[in-house]
Tab-separated table of C-alpha atoms in Angstrom:
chain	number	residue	atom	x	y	z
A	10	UNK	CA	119.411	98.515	94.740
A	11	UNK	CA	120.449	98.685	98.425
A	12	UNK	CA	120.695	102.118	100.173
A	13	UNK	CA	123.794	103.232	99.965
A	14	UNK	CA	124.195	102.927	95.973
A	15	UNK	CA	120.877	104.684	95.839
A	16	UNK	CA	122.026	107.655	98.010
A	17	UNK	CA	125.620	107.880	95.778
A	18	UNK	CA	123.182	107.827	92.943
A	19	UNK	CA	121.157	110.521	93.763
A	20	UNK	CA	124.159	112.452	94.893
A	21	UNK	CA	125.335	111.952	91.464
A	22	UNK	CA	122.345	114.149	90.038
A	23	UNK	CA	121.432	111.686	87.473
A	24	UNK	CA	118.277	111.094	86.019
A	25	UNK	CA	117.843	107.843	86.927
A	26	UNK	CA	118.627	108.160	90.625
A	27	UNK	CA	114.770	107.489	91.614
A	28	UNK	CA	114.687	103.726	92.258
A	29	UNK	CA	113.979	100.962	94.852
A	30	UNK	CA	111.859	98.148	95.352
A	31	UNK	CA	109.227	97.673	92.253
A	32	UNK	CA	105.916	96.442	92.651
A	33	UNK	CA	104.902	92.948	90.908
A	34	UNK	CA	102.463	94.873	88.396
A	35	UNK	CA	105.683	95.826	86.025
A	36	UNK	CA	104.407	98.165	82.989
A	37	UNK	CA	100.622	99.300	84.886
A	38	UNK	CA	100.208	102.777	84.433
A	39	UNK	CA	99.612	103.694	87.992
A	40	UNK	CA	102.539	104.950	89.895
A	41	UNK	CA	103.802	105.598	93.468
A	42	UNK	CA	106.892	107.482	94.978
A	43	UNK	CA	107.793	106.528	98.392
A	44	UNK	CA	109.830	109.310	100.005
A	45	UNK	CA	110.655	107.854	103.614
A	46	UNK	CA	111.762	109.179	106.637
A	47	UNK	CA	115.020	109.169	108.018
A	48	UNK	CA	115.877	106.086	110.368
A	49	UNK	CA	115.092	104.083	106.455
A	50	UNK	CA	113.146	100.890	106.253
A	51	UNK	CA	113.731	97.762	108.532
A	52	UNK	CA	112.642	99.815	111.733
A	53	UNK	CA	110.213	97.648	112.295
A	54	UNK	CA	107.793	100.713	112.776
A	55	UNK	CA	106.543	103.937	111.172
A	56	UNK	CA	108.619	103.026	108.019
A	57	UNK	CA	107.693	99.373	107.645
A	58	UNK	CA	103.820	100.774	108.167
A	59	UNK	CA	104.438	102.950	105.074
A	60	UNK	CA	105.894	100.488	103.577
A	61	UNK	CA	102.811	97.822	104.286
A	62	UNK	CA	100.228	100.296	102.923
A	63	UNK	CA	101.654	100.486	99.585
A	64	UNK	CA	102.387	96.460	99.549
A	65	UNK	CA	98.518	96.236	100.581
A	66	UNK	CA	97.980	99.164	97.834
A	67	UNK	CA	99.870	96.823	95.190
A	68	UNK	CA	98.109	93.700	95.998
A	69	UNK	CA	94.585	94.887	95.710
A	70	UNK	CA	95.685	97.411	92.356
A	71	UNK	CA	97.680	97.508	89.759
A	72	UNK	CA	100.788	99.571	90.420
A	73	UNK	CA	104.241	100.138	90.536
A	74	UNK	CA	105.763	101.704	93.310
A	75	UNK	CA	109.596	103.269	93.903
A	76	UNK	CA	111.142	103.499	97.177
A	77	UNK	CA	113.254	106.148	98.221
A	78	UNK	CA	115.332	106.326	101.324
A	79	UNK	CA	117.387	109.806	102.446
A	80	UNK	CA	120.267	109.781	104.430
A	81	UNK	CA	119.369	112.848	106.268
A	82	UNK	CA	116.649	115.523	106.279
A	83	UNK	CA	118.443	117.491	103.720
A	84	UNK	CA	118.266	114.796	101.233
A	85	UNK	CA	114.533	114.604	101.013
A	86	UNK	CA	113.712	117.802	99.390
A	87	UNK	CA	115.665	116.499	96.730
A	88	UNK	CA	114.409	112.766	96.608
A	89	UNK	CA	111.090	114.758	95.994
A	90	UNK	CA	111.993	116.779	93.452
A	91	UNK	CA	113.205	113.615	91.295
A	92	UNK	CA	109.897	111.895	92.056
A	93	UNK	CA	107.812	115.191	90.807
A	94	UNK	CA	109.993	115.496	87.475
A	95	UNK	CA	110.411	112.177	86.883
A	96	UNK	CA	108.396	111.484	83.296
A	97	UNK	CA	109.252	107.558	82.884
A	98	UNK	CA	107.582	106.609	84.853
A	99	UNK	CA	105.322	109.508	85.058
A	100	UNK	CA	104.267	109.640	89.314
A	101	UNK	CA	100.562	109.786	89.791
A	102	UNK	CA	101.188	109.763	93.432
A	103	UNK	CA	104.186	111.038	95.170
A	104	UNK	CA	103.746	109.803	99.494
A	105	UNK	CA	106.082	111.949	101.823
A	106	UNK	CA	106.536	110.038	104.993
A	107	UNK	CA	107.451	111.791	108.153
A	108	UNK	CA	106.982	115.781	109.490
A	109	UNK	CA	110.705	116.080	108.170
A	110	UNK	CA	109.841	116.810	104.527
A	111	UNK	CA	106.965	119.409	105.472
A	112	UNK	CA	109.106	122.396	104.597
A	113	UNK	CA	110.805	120.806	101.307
A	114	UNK	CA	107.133	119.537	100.348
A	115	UNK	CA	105.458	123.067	100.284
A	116	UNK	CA	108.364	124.136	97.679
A	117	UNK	CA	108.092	121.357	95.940
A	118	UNK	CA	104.144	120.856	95.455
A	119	UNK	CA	104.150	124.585	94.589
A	120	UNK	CA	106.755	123.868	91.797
A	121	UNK	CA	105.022	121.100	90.588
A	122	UNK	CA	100.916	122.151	90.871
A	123	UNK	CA	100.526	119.223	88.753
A	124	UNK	CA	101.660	116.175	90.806
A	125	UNK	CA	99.791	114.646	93.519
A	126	UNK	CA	101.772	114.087	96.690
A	127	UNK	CA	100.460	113.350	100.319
A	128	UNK	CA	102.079	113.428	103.315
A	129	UNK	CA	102.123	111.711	106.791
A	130	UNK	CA	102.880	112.975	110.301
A	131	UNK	CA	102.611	116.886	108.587
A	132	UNK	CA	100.445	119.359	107.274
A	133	UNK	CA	101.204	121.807	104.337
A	134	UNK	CA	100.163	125.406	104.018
A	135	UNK	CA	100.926	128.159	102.022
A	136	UNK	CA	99.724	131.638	102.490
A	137	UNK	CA	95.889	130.966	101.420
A	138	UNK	CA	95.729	127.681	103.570
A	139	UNK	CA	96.017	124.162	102.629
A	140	UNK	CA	97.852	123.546	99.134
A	141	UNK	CA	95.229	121.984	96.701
A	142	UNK	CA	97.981	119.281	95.554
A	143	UNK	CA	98.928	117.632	98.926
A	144	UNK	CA	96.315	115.414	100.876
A	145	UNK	CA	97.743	115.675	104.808
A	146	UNK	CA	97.463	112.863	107.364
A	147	UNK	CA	98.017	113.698	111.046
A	148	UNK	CA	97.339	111.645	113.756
A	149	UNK	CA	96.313	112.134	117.363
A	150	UNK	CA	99.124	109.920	119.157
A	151	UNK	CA	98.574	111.081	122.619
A	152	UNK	CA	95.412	109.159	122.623
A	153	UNK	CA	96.795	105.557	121.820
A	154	UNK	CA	99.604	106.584	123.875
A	155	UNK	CA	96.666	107.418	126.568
A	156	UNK	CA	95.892	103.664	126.445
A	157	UNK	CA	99.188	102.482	126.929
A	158	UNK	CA	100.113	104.538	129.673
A	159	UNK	CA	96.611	103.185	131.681
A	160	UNK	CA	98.203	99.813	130.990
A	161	UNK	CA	101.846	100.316	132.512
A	162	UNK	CA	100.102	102.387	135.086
A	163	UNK	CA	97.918	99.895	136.703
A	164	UNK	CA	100.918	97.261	135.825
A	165	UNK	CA	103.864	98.795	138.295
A	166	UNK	CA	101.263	98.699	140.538
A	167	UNK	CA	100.382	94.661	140.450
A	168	UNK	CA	102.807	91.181	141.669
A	169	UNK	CA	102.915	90.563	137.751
A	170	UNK	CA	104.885	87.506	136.639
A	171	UNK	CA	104.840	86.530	132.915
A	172	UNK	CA	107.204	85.869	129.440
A	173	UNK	CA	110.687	87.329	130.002
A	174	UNK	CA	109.716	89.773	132.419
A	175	UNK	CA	107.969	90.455	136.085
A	176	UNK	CA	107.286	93.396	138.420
A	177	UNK	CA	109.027	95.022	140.533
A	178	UNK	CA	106.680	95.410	143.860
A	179	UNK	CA	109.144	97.223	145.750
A	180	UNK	CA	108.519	100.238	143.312
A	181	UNK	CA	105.647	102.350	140.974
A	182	UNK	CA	107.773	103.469	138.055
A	183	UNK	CA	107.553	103.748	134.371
A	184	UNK	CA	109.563	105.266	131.693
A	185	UNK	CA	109.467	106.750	128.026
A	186	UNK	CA	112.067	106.789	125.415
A	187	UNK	CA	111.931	109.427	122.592
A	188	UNK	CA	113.465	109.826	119.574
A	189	UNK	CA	113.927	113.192	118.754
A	190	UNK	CA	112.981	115.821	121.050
A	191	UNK	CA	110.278	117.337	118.826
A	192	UNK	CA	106.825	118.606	118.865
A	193	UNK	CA	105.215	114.868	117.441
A	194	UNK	CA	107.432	112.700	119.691
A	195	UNK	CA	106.412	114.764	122.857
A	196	UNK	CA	102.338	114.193	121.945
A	197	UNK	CA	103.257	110.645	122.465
A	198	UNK	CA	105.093	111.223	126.141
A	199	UNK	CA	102.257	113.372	127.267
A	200	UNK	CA	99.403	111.261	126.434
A	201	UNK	CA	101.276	108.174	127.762
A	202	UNK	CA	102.063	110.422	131.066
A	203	UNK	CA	98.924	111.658	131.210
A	204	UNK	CA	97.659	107.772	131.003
A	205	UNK	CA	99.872	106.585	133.588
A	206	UNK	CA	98.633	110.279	135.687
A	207	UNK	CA	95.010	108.852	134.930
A	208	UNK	CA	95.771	105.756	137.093
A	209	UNK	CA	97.555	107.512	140.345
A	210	UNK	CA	99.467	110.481	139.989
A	211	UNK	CA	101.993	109.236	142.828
A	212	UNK	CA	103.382	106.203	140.078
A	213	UNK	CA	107.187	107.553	139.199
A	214	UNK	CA	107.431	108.925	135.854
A	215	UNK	CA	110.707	108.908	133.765
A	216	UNK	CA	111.562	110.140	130.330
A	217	UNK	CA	115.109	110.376	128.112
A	218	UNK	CA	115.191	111.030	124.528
A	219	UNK	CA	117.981	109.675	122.628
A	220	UNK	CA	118.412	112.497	120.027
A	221	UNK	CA	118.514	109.672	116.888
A	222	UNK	CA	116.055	107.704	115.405
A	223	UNK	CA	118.331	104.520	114.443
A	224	UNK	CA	120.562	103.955	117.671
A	225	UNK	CA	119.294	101.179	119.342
A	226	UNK	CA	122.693	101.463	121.693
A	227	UNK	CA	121.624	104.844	123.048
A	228	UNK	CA	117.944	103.559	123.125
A	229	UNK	CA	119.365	100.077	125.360
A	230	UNK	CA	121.844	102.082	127.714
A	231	UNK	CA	118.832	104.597	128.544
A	232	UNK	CA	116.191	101.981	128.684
A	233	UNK	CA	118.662	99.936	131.328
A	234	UNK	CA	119.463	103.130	133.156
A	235	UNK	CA	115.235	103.252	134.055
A	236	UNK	CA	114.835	99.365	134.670
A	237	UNK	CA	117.891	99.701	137.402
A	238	UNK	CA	116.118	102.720	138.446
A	239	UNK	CA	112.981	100.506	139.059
A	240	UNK	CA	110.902	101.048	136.571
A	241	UNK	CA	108.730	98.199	135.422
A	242	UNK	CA	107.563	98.834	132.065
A	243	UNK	CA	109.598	101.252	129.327
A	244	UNK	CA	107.450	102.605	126.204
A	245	UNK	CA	109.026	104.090	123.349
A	246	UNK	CA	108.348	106.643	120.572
A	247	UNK	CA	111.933	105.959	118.969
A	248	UNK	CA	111.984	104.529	115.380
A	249	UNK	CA	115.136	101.977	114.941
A	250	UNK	CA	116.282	103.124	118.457
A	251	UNK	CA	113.596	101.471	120.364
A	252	UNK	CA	115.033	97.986	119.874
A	253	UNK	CA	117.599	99.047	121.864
A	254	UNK	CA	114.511	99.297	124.589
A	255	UNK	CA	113.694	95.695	123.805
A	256	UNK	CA	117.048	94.566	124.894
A	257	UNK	CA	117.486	96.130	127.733
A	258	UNK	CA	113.786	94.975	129.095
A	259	UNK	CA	115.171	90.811	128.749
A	260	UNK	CA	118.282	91.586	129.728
A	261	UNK	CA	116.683	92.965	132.996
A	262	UNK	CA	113.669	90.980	132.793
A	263	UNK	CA	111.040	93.765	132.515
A	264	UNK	CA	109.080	94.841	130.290
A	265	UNK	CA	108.407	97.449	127.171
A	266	UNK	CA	105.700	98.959	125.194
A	267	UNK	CA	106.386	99.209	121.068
A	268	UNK	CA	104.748	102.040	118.482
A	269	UNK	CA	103.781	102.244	115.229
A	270	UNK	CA	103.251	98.766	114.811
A	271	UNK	CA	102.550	95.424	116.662
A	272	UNK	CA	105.872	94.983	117.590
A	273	UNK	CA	105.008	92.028	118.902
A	274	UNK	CA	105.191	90.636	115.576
A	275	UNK	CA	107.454	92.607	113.575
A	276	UNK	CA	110.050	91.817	116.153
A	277	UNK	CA	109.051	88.263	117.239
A	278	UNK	CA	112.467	87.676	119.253
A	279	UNK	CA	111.320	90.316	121.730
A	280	UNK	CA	107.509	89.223	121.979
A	281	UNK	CA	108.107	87.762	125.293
A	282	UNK	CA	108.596	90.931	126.704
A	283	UNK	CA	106.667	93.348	124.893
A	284	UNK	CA	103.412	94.212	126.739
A	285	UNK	CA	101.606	96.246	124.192
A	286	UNK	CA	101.884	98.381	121.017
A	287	UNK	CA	100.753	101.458	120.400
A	288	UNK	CA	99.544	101.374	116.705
A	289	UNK	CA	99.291	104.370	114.241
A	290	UNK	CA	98.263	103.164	110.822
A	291	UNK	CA	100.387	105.035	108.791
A	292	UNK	CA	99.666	101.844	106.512
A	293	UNK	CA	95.796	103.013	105.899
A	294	UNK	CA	96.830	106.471	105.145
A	295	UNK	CA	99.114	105.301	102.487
A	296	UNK	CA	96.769	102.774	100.812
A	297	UNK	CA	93.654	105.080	101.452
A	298	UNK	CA	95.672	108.017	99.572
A	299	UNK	CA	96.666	105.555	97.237
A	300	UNK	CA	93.196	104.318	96.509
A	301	UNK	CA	91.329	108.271	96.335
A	302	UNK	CA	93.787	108.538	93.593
A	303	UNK	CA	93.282	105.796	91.576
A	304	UNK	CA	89.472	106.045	91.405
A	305	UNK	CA	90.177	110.267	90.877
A	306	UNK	CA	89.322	110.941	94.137
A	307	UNK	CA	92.466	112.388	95.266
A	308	UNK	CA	91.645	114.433	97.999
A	309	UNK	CA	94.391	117.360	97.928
A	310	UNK	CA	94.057	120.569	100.022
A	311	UNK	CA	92.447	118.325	102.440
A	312	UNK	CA	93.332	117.623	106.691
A	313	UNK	CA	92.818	114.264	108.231
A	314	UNK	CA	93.402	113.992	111.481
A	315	UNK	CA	93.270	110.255	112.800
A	316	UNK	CA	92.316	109.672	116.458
A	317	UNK	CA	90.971	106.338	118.534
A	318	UNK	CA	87.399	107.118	117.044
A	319	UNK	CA	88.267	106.758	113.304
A	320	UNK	CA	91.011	103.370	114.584
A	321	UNK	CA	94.033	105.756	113.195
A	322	UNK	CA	95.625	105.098	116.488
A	323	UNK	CA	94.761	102.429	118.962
A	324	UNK	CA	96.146	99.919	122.043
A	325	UNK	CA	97.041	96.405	121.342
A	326	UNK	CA	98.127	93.590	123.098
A	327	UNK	CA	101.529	92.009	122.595
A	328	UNK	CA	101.029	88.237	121.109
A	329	UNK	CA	102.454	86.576	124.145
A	330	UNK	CA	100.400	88.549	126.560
A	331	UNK	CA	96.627	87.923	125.174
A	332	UNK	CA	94.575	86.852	127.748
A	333	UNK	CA	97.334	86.755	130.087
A	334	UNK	CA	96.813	90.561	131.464
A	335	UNK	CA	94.472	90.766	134.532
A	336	UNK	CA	90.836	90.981	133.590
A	337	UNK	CA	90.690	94.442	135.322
A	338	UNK	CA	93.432	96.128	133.139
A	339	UNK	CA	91.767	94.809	130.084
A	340	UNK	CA	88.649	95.890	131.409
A	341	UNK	CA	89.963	99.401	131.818
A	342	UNK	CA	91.403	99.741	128.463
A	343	UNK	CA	88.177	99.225	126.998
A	344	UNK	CA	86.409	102.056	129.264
A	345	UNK	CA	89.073	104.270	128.358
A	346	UNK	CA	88.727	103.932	124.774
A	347	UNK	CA	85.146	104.214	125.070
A	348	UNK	CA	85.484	107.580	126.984
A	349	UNK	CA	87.877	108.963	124.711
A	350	UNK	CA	85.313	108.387	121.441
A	351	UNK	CA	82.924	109.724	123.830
A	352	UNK	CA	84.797	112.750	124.471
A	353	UNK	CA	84.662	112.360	127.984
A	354	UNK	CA	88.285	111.936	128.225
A	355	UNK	CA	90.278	114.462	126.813
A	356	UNK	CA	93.938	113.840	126.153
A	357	UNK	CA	96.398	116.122	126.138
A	358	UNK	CA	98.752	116.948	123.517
A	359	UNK	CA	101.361	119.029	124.847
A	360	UNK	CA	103.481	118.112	128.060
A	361	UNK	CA	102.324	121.788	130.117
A	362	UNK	CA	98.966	120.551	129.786
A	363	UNK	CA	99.450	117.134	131.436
């Protein structure tokens, strides 16, 4: 069922609207809800990676699993709801992906005490803390954002000639391209700033955020705007939007930094100009909530927060580039990422503290 029938579906208020893609083990009595955040699957990102962790979930168990996509944030409270009452199939697991359905989640897991849900990118309390039927995975992005920003840092600074792009010598500038202007998407910006800071805190900084999550239009005419400015490499926090990055970097033959996933690979027909990814493994919270679950380990009412030390978040090169980065910005990405585990580098979360 593609998305659009499934959203007139649900809009509908039938019984049936909860449906998707179904896992190859038809009939197993394990079940999973996928509830996924606006911007929808095919963003080559923080979706997908939800989206891999229950395929990796389904391959190693026996499972189904329903996908659910919502037009807007006032669709998933909803798309929840139908997952929670649902009794063929009955849900054993319910995963909310995305700090949007935080709100809608803490009505629903109180309506429904006896469904399992978990949820990424939020955290959901009631008035006596952490509800008992909602495992929470956060991650700390400003630390692989950290690492990225030491890499376009030392970058604009370097003759640098390689895939689709090069350096610009006659200027030190970088740029970052948000989503929306939130809380989350801001932890990203500072600990990239504060990375790029961490090199010389004379290097131009830049930032735009193109208010939508699936424009890569917006995300291309802002991204072109900083090239033509003179900035050498553009990183984005952006969902769907941040193709729109890609673009612009070959058209003007610099670079960009991807998220979520190796972008690299997920979007092969940009690899030649993507430096780096910043990943978050939104996949391994999925499959690891997945798993507690299944062996009745379902760890509701509890916080995990996912930094570089437990590899929630972490640098890596872009396919094209391996081995082809100077041995000194390598170098320095692995004494970074040792100082951070060490906690001798602190990043910084917020942008007033960068």
């Amino acid at each position: 069922m593609d998305r659009r029938n499934f959203l007139t579906t649900v809009s509908a208020g039938t019984a049936a609207a909860i449906a998707g893609c179904m896992g190859n083990g038809e009939g197993a009595d394990f079940n999973v809800g996928m509830v996924y955040a606006t911007g929808g699957l095919g963003d080559q990102s923080f979706n997908d990676m939800a989206h891999t962790g229950v395929q990796e979930a389904e391959a190693d168990f026996e499972l189904d699993y329903q996908n659910a996509e919502p037009g807007g944030p006032d669709e998933v409270g909803e798309l929840q709801r139908r997952f929670a009452s649902s009794e063929n199939p009955d849900f054993d697991l319910i995963c909310c992906i995305g700090f949007v359905q935080e709100s809608d989640l803490l009505d629903n897991a109180q309506e429904f005490p006896d469904e399992n849900f978990m949820i990424v990118d939020g955290v959901v309390e009631g008035d006596d803390g952490f509800v008992d039927n909602v495992a929470n995975y956060i991650f700390r992005e400003q630390e692989g954002s950290f690492q990225v920003g030491v890499l376009a840092g030392m970058l604009t600074g370097m003759d640098y000639d390689h895939g689709g792009g090069s350096t610009n010598t006659d200027e030190r500038m970088v740029g970052f391209v948000g989503g929306q202007e939130v809380p989350l998407i801001e932890r990203f910006e500072a600990g990239y700033k504060a990375g790029v800071e961490y090199v010389d805190e004379d290097i131009e900084f830049t930032s735009a955020y193109a208010g939508d999550w699936n424009d890569p239009s917006t995300g291309q005419e802002i991204a072109s705007s900083m090239y033509n400015d003179g900035a050498d490499v553009v990183y984005h926090a952006a969902g769907g939007t941040g193709s729109g990055v890609f673009e612009a970097a070959q058209s003007e033959g610099r670079y960009a930094i991807g998220v979520d996933d190796d972008q690299s690979v997920t979007a092969p027909e940009f690899s030649d100009v993507i430096l780096a990814s910043m990943l978050k493994r939104v996949n391994v919270a999925v499959y690891e909530s997945i798993e507690n679950t299944l062996e009745d380990d379902f760890r509701g009412g509890e916080l995990n927060d996912l930094g570089i030390a437990e590899d929630g978040v972490s640098a890596v090169i872009g396919q094209d580039f391996e081995g082809e980065l100077p041995a000194e910005i390598t170098d320095e990405l692995e004494s970074t990422r040792e100082a951070i585990v060490d906690g001798d580098i602190t990043v910084p979360d917020n942008l007033d503290d960068v």
